[in-house]
Amino acid sequence: MSTLYIVGTPIGNLGDITFRAIETFKTVDVIAAEDTRHTLQLLSHFEIRKPLISCRSQNEAVAGQKIIKLLDEGQTVAYASDAGTPGISDPGAVLAGLARDAGHTVVPVPGPSAFATLVSVAGAGGKTLIMEGFLSPKPGRRRSRLRELMATGAAVVIYESPYRITKLLTDIADIESDRRVVVGRELTKLHEEIIDGTAAEMRDEFASRTKILGEFAIFISGNKNAQLSEESADN
């Protein structure tokens, strides 16, 4: 049996890569990646040269079987998504499951994630924190899921693109305009921005911008009153 390493990589700032991640990339036989071109740039920066194999969300099950074959042959493999920790709104979970089912050792090499990065500075978490990731791009489904999430009373983290961030913030404000929201844009990168306020304030802030760039992570604070209201409605 062999070993599959699930490796967290920087979400923007290359200085966030760990010594252990670099050492893992240097010592494995093969590196599997969500996007081999993207990972090649990372490896080149640290002067690491290894065979690369693609394993994207669109082909994870099929590519996973090829990686299992390499593991069966005794080769060690490291897997990296484009940025952050695989399996958190990124491919990697299917591959890890396949390797575990095949009897191979699956070793985590912890690293950055937009989820943990934003929560660490949000200033509020509570006992329950929901990592939702990307919502449906379809307005009806997006709003319906948002209502469900916000009704739990738990804090929620959502990812969004610059093309839909204003729509998402508008939906949140329509559901509960005074819920506290923390918006992280381009986390760890040169133009990092972290701002917070009520949902209505965040909606107005981004609606007023003529150009919006970068990837977003959004923290919606918990609200115990929302949970109590939902429970009362069920009784």
mmCIF file of C-alpha atoms in Angstrom, residues 143-231:
data_model
loop_
_atom_site.group_PDB
_atom_site.id
_atom_site.type_symbol
_atom_site.label_atom_id
_atom_site.label_comp_id
_atom_site.label_asym_id
_atom_site.label_seq_id
_atom_site.Cartn_x
_atom_site.Cartn_y
_atom_site.Cartn_z
ATOM 1 C CA ARG A 143 -32.670 32.793 -2.149
ATOM 2 C CA SER A 144 -34.415 29.636 -0.936
ATOM 3 C CA ARG A 145 -31.171 28.160 0.389
ATOM 4 C CA LEU A 146 -30.200 31.466 2.007
ATOM 5 C CA ARG A 147 -33.498 31.548 3.895
ATOM 6 C CA GLU A 148 -32.879 28.016 5.145
ATOM 7 C CA LEU A 149 -29.355 28.804 6.260
ATOM 8 C CA MET A 150 -30.190 32.073 7.986
ATOM 9 C CA ALA A 151 -33.197 30.534 9.718
ATOM 10 C CA THR A 152 -30.892 28.093 11.537
ATOM 11 C CA GLY A 153 -29.462 30.936 13.594
ATOM 12 C CA ALA A 154 -25.937 29.641 12.937
ATOM 13 C CA ALA A 155 -23.095 31.622 11.411
ATOM 14 C CA VAL A 156 -22.603 30.820 7.722
ATOM 15 C CA VAL A 157 -19.685 31.156 5.299
ATOM 16 C CA ILE A 158 -20.445 31.465 1.590
ATOM 17 C CA TYR A 159 -18.158 31.851 -1.429
ATOM 18 C CA GLU A 160 -19.140 34.034 -4.361
ATOM 19 C CA SER A 161 -17.776 35.405 -7.636
ATOM 20 C CA PRO A 162 -17.469 39.133 -8.424
ATOM 21 C CA TYR A 163 -20.273 38.738 -10.970
ATOM 22 C CA ARG A 164 -22.913 37.775 -8.397
ATOM 23 C CA ILE A 165 -21.692 39.336 -5.156
ATOM 24 C CA THR A 166 -24.123 42.272 -5.301
ATOM 25 C CA LYS A 167 -27.043 39.947 -6.027
ATOM 26 C CA LEU A 168 -26.062 37.720 -3.110
ATOM 27 C CA LEU A 169 -25.776 40.647 -0.692
ATOM 28 C CA THR A 170 -29.134 41.953 -1.916
ATOM 29 C CA ASP A 171 -30.739 38.581 -1.208
ATOM 30 C CA ILE A 172 -29.252 38.510 2.305
ATOM 31 C CA ALA A 173 -30.481 42.033 3.009
ATOM 32 C CA ASP A 174 -33.948 41.197 1.716
ATOM 33 C CA ILE A 175 -34.151 38.304 4.185
ATOM 34 C CA GLU A 176 -32.719 40.135 7.190
ATOM 35 C CA SER A 177 -31.398 43.631 6.548
ATOM 36 C CA ASP A 178 -29.744 44.123 9.945
ATOM 37 C CA ARG A 179 -27.887 40.781 10.118
ATOM 38 C CA ARG A 180 -24.144 41.433 10.486
ATOM 39 C CA VAL A 181 -22.107 40.442 7.442
ATOM 40 C CA VAL A 182 -18.334 40.358 6.930
ATOM 41 C CA VAL A 183 -17.139 40.457 3.328
ATOM 42 C CA GLY A 184 -13.641 39.284 2.426
ATOM 43 C CA ARG A 185 -12.334 40.079 -1.046
ATOM 44 C CA GLU A 186 -9.042 38.811 -2.486
ATOM 45 C CA LEU A 187 -8.038 37.321 0.867
ATOM 46 C CA THR A 188 -4.248 37.242 1.479
ATOM 47 C CA LYS A 189 -3.609 38.933 -1.874
ATOM 48 C CA LEU A 190 -2.199 42.366 -2.664
ATOM 49 C CA HIS A 191 -5.599 44.058 -2.808
ATOM 50 C CA GLU A 192 -7.143 42.228 0.147
ATOM 51 C CA GLU A 193 -10.240 43.906 1.535
ATOM 52 C CA ILE A 194 -12.247 42.941 4.623
ATOM 53 C CA ILE A 195 -15.254 45.065 5.499
ATOM 54 C CA ASP A 196 -18.293 44.510 7.664
ATOM 55 C CA GLY A 197 -21.639 46.013 8.563
ATOM 56 C CA THR A 198 -25.287 45.149 8.310
ATOM 57 C CA ALA A 199 -26.497 43.223 5.302
ATOM 58 C CA ALA A 200 -28.164 46.384 4.018
ATOM 59 C CA GLU A 201 -24.942 48.382 4.385
ATOM 60 C CA MET A 202 -22.913 45.752 2.544
ATOM 61 C CA ARG A 203 -25.521 45.587 -0.230
ATOM 62 C CA ASP A 204 -25.397 49.357 -0.678
ATOM 63 C CA GLU A 205 -21.588 49.418 -0.560
ATOM 64 C CA PHE A 206 -21.146 46.962 -3.416
ATOM 65 C CA ALA A 207 -24.133 48.225 -5.402
ATOM 66 C CA SER A 208 -22.389 51.600 -5.520
ATOM 67 C CA ARG A 209 -19.192 50.215 -7.029
ATOM 68 C CA THR A 210 -18.781 50.544 -10.770
ATOM 69 C CA LYS A 211 -16.194 47.763 -11.016
ATOM 70 C CA ILE A 212 -15.899 44.699 -8.798
ATOM 71 C CA LEU A 213 -12.919 42.366 -9.061
ATOM 72 C CA GLY A 214 -11.667 39.364 -7.114
ATOM 73 C CA GLU A 215 -13.077 36.318 -5.378
ATOM 74 C CA PHE A 216 -15.244 36.674 -2.286
ATOM 75 C CA ALA A 217 -15.845 34.895 1.004
ATOM 76 C CA ILE A 218 -18.850 36.111 2.998
ATOM 77 C CA PHE A 219 -19.438 35.541 6.713
ATOM 78 C CA ILE A 220 -23.061 35.865 7.851
ATOM 79 C CA SER A 221 -23.206 36.164 11.618
ATOM 80 C CA GLY A 222 -25.368 33.891 13.708
ATOM 81 C CA ASN A 223 -28.718 35.016 15.118
ATOM 82 C CA LYS A 224 -30.228 33.036 17.984
ATOM 83 C CA ASN A 225 -33.502 34.924 17.567
ATOM 84 C CA ALA A 226 -33.847 33.560 14.038
ATOM 85 C CA GLN A 227 -33.534 30.012 15.343
ATOM 86 C CA LEU A 228 -36.051 30.666 18.084
ATOM 87 C CA SER A 229 -38.515 32.126 15.596
ATOM 88 C CA GLU A 230 -38.156 29.061 13.354
ATOM 89 C CA GLU A 231 -38.712 26.721 16.312
#
